PDB file of C-alpha atoms in Angstrom:
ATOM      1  CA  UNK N   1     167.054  93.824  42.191  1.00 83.00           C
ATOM      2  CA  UNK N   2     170.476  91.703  41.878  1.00 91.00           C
ATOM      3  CA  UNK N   3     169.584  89.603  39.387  1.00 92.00           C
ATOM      4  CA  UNK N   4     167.222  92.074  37.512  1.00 95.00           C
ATOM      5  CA  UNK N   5     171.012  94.300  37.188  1.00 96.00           C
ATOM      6  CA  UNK N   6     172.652  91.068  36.450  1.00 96.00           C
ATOM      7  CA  UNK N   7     170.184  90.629  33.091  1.00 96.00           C
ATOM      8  CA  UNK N   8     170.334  94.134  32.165  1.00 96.00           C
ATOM      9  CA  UNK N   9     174.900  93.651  32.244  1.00 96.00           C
ATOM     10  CA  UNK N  10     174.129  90.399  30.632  1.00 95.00           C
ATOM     11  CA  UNK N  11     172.252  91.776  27.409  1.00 95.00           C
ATOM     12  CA  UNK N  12     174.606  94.439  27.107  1.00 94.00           C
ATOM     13  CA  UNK N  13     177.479  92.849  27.339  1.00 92.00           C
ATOM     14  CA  UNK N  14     175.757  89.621  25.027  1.00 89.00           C
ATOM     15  CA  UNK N  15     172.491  91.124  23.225  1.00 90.00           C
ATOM     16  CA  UNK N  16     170.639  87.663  22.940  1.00 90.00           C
ATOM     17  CA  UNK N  17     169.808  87.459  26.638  1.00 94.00           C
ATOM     18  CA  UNK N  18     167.038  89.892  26.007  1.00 94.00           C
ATOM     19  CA  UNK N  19     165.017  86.404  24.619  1.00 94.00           C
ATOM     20  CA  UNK N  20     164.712  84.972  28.386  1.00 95.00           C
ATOM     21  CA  UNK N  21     163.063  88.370  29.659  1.00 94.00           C
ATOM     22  CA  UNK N  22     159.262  87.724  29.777  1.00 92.00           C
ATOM     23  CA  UNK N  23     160.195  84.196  31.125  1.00 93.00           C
ATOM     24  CA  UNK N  24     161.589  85.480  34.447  1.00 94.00           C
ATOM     25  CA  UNK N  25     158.743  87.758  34.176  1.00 91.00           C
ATOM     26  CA  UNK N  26     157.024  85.423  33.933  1.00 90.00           C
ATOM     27  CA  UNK N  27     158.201  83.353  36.841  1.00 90.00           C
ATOM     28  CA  UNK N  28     158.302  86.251  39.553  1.00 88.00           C
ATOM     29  CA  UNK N  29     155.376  85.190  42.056  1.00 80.00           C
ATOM     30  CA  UNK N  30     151.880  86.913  40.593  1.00 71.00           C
ATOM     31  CA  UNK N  31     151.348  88.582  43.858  1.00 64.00           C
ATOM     32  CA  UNK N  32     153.401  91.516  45.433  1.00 57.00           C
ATOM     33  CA  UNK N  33     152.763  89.707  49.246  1.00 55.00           C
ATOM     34  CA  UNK N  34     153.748  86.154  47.714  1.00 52.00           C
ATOM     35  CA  UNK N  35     156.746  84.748  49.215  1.00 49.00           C
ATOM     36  CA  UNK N  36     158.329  82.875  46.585  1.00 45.00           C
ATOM     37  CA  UNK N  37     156.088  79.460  46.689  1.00 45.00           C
ATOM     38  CA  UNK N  38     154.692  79.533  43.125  1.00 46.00           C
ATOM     39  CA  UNK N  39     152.772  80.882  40.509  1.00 49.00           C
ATOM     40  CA  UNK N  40     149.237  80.800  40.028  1.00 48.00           C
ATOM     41  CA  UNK N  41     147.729  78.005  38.272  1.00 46.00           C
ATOM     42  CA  UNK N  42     145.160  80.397  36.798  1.00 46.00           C
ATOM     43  CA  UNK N  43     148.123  83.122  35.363  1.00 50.00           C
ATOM     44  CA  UNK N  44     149.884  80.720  33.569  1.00 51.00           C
ATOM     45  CA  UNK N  45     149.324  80.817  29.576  1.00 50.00           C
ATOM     46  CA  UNK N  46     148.356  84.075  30.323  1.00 59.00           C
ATOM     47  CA  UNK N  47     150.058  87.397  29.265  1.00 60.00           C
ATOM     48  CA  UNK N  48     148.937  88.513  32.375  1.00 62.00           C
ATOM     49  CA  UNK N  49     151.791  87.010  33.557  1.00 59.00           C
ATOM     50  CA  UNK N  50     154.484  88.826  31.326  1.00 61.00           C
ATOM     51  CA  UNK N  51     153.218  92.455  31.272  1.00 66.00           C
ATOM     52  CA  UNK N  52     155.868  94.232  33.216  1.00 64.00           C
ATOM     53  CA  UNK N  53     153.561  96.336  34.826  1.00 64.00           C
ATOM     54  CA  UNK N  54     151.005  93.833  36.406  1.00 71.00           C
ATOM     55  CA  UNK N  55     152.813  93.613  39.424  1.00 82.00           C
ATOM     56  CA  UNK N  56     155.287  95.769  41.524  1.00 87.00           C
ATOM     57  CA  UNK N  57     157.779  93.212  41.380  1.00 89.00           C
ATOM     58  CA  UNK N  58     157.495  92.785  37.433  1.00 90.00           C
ATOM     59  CA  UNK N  59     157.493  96.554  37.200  1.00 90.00           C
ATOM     60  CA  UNK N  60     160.921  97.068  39.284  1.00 93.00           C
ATOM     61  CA  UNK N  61     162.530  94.015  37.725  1.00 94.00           C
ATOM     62  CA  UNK N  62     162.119  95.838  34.463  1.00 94.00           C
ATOM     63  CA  UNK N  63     162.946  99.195  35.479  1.00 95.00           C
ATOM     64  CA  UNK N  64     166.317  98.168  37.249  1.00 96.00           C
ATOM     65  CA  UNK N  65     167.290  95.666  34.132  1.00 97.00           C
ATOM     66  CA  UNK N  66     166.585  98.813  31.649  1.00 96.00           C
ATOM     67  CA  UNK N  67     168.700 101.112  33.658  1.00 97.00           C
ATOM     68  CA  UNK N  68     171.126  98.704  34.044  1.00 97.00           C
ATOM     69  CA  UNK N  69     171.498  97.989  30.279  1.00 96.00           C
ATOM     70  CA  UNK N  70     171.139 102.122  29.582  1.00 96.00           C
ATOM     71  CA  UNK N  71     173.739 102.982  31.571  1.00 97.00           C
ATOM     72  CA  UNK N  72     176.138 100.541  30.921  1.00 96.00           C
ATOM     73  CA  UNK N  73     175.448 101.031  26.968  1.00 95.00           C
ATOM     74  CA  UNK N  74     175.795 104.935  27.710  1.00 95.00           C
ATOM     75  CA  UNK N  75     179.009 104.678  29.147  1.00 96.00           C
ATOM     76  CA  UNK N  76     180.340 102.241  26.264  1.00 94.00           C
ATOM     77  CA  UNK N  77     178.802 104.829  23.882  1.00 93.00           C
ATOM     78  CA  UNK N  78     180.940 107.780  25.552  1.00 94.00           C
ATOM     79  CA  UNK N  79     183.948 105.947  25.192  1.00 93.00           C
ATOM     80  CA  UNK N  80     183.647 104.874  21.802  1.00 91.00           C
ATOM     81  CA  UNK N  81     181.246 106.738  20.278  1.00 90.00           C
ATOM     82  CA  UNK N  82     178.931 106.006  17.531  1.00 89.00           C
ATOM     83  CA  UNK N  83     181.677 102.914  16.330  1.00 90.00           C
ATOM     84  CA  UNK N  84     180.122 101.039  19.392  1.00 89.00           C
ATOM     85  CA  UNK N  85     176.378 101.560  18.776  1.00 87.00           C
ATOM     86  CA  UNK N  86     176.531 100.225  15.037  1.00 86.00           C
ATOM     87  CA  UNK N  87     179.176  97.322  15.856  1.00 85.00           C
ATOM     88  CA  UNK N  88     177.595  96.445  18.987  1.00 84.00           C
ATOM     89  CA  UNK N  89     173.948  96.632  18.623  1.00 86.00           C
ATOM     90  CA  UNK N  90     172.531  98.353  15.426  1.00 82.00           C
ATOM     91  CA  UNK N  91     174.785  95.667  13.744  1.00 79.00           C
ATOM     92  CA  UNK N  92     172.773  92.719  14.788  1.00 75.00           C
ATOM     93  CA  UNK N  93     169.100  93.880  13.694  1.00 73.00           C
ATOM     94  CA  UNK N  94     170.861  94.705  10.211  1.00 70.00           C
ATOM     95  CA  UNK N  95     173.050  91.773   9.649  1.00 71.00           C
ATOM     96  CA  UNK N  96     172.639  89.861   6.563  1.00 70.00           C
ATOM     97  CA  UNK N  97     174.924  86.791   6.290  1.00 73.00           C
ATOM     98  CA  UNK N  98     174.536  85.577   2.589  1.00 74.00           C
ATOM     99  CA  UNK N  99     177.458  82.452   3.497  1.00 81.00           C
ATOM    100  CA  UNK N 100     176.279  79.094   3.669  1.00 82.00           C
ATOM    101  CA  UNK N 101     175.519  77.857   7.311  1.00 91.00           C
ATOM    102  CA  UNK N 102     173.669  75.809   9.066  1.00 95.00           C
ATOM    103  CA  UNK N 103     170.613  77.649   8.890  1.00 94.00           C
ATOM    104  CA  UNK N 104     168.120  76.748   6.098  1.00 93.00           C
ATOM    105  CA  UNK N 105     167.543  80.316   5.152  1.00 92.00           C
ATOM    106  CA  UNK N 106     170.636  81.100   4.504  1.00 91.00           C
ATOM    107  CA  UNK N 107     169.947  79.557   0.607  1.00 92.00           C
ATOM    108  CA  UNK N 108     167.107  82.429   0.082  1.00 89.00           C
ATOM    109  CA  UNK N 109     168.947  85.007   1.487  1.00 87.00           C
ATOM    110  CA  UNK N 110     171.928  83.629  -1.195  1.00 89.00           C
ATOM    111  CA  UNK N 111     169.696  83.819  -3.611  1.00 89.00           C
ATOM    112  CA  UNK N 112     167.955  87.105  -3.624  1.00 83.00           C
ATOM    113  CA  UNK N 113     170.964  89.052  -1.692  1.00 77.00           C
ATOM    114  CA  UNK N 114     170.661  91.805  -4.611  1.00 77.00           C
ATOM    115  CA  UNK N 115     167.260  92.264  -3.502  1.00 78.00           C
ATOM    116  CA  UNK N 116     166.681  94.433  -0.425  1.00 77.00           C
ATOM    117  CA  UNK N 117     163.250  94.310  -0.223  1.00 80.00           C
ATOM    118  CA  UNK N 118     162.868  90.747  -0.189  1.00 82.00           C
ATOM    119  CA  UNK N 119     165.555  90.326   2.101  1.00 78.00           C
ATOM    120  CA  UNK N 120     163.732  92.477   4.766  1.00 79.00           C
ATOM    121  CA  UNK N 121     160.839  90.390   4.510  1.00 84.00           C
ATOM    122  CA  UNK N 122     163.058  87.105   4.609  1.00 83.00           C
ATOM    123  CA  UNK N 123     164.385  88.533   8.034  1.00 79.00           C
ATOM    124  CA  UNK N 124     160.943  89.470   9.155  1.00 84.00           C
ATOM    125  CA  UNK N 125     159.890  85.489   8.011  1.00 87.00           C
ATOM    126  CA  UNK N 126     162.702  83.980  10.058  1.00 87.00           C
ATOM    127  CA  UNK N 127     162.187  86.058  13.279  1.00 89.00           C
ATOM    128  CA  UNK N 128     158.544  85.096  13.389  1.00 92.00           C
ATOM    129  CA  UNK N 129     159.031  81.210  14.236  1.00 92.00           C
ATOM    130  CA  UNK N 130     161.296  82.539  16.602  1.00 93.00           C
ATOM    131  CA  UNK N 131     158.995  85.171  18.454  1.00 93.00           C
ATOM    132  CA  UNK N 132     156.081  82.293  18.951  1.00 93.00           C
ATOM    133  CA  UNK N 133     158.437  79.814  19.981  1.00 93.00           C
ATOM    134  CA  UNK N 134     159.669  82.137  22.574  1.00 94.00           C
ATOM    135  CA  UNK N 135     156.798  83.892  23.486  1.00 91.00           C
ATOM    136  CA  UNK N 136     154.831  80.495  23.939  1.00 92.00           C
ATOM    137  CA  UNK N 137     157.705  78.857  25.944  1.00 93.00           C
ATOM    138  CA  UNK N 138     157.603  82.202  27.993  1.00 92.00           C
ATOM    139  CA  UNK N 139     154.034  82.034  28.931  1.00 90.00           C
ATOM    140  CA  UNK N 140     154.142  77.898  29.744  1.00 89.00           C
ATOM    141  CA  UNK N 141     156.984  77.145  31.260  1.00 91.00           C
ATOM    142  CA  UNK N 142     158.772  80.132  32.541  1.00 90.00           C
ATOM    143  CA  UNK N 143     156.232  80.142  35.588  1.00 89.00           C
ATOM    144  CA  UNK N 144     156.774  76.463  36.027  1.00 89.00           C
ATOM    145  CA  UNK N 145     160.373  75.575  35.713  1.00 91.00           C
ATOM    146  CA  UNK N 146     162.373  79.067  34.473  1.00 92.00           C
ATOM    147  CA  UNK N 147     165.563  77.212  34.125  1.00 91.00           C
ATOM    148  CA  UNK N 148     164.173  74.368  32.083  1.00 92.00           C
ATOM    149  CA  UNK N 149     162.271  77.345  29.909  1.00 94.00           C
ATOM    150  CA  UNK N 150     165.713  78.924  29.565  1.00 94.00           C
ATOM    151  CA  UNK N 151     167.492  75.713  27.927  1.00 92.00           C
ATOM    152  CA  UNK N 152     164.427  75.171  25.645  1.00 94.00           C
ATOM    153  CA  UNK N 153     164.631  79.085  24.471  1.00 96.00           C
ATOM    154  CA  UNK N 154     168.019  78.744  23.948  1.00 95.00           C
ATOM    155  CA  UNK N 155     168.143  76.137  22.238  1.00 94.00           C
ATOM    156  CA  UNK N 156     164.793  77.032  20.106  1.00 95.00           C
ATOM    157  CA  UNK N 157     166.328  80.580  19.507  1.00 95.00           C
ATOM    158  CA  UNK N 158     169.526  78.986  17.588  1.00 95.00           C
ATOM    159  CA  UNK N 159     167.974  76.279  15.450  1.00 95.00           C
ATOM    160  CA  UNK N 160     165.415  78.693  14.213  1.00 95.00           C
ATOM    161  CA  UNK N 161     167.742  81.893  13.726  1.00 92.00           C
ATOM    162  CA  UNK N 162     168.779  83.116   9.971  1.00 90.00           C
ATOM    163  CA  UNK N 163     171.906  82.738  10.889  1.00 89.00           C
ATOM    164  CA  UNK N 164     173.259  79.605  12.593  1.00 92.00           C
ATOM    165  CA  UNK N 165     177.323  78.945  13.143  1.00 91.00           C
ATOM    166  CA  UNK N 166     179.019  76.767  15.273  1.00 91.00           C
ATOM    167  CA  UNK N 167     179.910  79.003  18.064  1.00 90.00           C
ATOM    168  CA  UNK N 168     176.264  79.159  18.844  1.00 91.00           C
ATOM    169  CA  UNK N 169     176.149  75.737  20.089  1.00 91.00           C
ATOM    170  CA  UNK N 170     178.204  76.871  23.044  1.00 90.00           C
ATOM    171  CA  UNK N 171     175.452  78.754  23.882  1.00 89.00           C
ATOM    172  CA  UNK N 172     174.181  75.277  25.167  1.00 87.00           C
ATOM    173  CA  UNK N 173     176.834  74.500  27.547  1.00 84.00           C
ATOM    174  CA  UNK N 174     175.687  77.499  30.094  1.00 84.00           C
ATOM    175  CA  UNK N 175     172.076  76.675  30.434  1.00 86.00           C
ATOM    176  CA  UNK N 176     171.460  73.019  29.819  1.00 79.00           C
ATOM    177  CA  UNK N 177     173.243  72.224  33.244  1.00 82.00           C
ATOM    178  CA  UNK N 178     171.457  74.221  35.011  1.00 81.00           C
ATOM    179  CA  UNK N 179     168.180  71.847  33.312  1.00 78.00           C
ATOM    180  CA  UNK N 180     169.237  68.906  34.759  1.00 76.00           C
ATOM    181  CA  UNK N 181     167.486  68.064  37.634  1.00 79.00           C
ATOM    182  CA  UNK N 182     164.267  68.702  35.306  1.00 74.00           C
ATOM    183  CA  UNK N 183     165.428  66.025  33.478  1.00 69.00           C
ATOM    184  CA  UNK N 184     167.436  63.406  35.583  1.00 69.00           C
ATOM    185  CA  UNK N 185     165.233  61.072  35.846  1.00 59.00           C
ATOM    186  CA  UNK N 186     164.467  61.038  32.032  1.00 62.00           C
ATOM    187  CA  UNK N 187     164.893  57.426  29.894  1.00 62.00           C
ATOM    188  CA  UNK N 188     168.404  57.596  28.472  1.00 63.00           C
ATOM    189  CA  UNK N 189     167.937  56.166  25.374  1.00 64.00           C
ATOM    190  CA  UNK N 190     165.938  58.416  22.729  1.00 67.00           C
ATOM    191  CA  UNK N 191     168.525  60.884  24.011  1.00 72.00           C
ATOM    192  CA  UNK N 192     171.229  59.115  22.606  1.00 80.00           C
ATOM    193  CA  UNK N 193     169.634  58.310  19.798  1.00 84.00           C
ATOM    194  CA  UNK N 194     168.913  61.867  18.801  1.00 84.00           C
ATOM    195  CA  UNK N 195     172.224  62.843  19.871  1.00 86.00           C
ATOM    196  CA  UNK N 196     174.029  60.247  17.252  1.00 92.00           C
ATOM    197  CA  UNK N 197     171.294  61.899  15.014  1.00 93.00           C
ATOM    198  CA  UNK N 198     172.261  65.373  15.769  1.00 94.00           C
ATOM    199  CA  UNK N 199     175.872  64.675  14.908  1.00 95.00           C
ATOM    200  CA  UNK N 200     175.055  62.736  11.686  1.00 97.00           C
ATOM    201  CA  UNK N 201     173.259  65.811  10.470  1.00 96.00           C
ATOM    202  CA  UNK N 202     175.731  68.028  11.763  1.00 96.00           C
ATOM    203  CA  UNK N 203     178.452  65.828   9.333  1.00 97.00           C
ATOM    204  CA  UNK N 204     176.776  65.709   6.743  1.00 97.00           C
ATOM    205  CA  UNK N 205     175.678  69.700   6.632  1.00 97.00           C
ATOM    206  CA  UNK N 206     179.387  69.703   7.307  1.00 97.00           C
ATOM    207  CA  UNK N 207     180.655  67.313   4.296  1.00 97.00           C
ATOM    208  CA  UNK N 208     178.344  69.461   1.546  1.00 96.00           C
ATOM    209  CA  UNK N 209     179.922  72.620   2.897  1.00 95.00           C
ATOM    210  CA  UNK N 210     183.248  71.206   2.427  1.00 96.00           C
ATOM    211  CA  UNK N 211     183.043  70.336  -1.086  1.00 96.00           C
ATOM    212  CA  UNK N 212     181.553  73.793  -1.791  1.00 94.00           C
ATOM    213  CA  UNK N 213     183.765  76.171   0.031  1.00 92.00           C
ATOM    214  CA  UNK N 214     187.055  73.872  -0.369  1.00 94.00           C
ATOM    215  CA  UNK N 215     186.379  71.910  -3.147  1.00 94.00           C
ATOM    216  CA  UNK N 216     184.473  74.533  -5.285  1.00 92.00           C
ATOM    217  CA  UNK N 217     181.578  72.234  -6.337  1.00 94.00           C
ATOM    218  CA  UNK N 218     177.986  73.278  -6.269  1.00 94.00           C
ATOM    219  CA  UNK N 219     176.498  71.692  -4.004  1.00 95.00           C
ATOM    220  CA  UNK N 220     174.324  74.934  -2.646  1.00 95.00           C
ATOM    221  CA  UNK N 221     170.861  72.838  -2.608  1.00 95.00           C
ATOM    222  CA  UNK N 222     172.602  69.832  -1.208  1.00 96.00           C
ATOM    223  CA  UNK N 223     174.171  71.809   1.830  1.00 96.00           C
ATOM    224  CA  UNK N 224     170.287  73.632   1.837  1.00 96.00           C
ATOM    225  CA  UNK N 225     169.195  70.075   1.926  1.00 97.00           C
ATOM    226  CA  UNK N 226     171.520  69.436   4.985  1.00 97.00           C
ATOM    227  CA  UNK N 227     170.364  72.583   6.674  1.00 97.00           C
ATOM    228  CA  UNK N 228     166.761  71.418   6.712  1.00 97.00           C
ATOM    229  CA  UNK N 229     167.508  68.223   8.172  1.00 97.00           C
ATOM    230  CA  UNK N 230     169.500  69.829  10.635  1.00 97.00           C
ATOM    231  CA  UNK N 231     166.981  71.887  11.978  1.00 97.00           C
ATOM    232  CA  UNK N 232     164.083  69.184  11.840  1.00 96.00           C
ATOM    233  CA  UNK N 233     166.932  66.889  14.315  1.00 95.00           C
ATOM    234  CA  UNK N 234     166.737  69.844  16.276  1.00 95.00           C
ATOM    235  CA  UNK N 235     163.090  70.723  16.547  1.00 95.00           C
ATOM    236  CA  UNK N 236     162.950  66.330  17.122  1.00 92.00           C
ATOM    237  CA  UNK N 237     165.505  66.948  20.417  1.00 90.00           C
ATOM    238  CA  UNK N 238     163.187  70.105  21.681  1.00 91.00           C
ATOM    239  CA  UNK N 239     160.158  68.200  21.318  1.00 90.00           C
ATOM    240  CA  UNK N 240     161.620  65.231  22.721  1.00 87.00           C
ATOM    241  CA  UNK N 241     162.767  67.386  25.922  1.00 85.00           C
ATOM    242  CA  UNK N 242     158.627  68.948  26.377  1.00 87.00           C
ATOM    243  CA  UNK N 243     156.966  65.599  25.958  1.00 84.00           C
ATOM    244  CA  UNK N 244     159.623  64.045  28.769  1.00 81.00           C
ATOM    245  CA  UNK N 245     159.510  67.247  31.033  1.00 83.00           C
ATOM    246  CA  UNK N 246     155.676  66.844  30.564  1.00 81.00           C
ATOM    247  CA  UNK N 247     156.053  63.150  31.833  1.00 75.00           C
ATOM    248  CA  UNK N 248     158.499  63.928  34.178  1.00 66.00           C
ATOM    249  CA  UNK N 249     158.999  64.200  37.731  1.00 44.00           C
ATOM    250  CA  UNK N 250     160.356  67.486  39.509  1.00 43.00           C
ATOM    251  CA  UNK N 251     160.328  71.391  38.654  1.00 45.00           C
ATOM    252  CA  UNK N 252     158.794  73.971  40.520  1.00 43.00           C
ATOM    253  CA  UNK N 253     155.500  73.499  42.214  1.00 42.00           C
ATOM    254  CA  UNK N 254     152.962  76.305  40.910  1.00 43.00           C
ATOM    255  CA  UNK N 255     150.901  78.003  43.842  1.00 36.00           C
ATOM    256  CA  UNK N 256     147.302  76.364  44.011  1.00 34.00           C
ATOM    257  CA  UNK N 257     144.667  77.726  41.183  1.00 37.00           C
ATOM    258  CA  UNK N 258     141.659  78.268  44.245  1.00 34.00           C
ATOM    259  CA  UNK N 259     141.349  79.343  47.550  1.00 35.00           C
ATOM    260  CA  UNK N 260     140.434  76.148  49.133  1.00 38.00           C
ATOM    261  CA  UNK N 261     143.324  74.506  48.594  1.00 41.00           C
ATOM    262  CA  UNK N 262     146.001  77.260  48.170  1.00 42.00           C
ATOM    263  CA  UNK N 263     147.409  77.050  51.606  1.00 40.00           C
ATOM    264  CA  UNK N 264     147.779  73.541  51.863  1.00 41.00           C
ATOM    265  CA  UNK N 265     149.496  73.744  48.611  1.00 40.00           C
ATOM    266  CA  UNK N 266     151.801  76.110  49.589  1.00 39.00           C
ATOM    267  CA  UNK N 267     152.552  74.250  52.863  1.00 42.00           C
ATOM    268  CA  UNK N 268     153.411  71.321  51.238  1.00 45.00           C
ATOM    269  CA  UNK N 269     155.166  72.724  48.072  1.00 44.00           C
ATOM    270  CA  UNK N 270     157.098  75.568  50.077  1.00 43.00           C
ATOM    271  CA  UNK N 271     158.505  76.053  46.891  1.00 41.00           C
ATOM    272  CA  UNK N 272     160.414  73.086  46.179  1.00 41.00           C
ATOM    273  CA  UNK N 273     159.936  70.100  43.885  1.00 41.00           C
ATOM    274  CA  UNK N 274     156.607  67.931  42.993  1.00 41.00           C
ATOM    275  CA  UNK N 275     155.289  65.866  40.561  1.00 42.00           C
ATOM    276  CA  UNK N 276     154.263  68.147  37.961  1.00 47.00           C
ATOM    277  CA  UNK N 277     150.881  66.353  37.436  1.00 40.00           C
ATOM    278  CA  UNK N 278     150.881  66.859  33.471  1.00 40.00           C
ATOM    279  CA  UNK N 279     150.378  69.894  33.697  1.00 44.00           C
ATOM    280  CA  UNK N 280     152.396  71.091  30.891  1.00 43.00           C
ATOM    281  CA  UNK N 281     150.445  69.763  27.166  1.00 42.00           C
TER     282      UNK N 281
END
């Protein structure tokens, strides 16, 4: 109940949160009597595991986060009124940035800003990448390493937004930490390598925004340019991360898929860390 009123604080007080729901739905354990050793083998991928109501734990986890986030929002609204609910949360499913940053749709949004239809469907083309990537990640790897799934959302979430600035890469700095032992035994040298990469692209999306907001050149399909190679450094790092966790060593042990060997499993797992076997494709 703690940490379900801890998430329902946390998207109030920061709305994108919300994205990591259905993964620690996903990684409560699938049965009401389960002590904590696992998930079952046969759950994950499913959206069995997600639906809020398929277990009593799932159900009160979402009941307490919801009240949490209603009453908190409530009392924010009865201080400030209706100036809270459009600058606080209406504000985000309405936003339009037309600016140059360092997401590629940010050039067709430029482009047909006049247009309000086609900027609704722009939106509604942006937030689908996002919505697979995160309900995918959800189902996978929530029940099998929740704060490895967390990093990978987060990090999925911002390259693939419509709107991508700077201060969302601090986002990073509170989850990936928490990812490390998933990944501490990882090869360190693709890592560096896509981290020079990141920063190239990062300097050069930065040098073609220079010249056009301080220079007053037009170099709007050069800085789109910039943007896409951005992202695909970006979607390069997060598939990087899933083929090493997949070859990795560590993360939670999922409960055994049969009854034969379930309690063996769970003696020898008691919840702590295993090989993952490959079990993550």
């Amino acid at each position: 109940m703690l940490a379900a009123a801890f998430h329902g604080a946390a998207v109030h007080f920061k709305v994108y949160p919300i994205i990591f729901s259905f993964s620690y739905l996903a990684a409560l354990p699938e049965s009401d009597t389960d002590g904590g050793e696992g998930q079952d083998l046969t759950t994950i991928g499913s959206w069995r595991s997600v639906w809020p109501f398929s277990t009593r734990k799932r159900l009160l986890f979402s009941v307490v986060s919801a009240l949490t986030f209603l009453g908190l929002t409530l009392a924010a609204y009865a201080l400030s009124g209706h100036p809270y609910l459009s600058q606080g949360l209406l504000y985000h499913l309405t936003r339009t940035d037309n600016r140059h940053n360092f997401s590629p749709w940010f050039y067709a949004i430029y482009l047909d800003f006049q247009d309000e239809e086609r900027r609704r469907l722009l939106g509604l083309a942006a937030f689908l990448p996002q919505l697979l990537l995160l309900a995918s990640t959800s189902l996978t790897l929530g029940p099998r390493d929740l704060p490895f799934c967390v990093a990978v959302q987060t990090m999925a979430f911002v390259a693939f937004n419509k709107v991508c600035t700077a201060q969302y890469f601090a986002w990073y700095f509170s989850v990936l930490p928490a990812a490390g032992p998933s990944l501490a035994s990882l090869p360190s040298s693709l890592p560096l390598f896509l981290g020079v990469a990141w920063l190239l692209a990062l300097g050069a999306w930065l040098a073609c925004a220079y010249l056009l907001e301080f220079q007053g050149r037009n170099t709007f399909f050069a800085t789109w340019i910039s943007s896409l190679v951005f992202l695909c450094v970006n979607v390069g790092l997060l598939a990087w991360l899933l083929e090493a966790w997949g070859r990795g060593e560590g993360g939670i042990v999922p409960a055994a898929s049969s009854r034969e060997d379930g309690t063996t499993r769970a003696r020898e797992g008691g919840g702590g860390l295993r090989p993952r076997e490959r079990e993550f494709r």
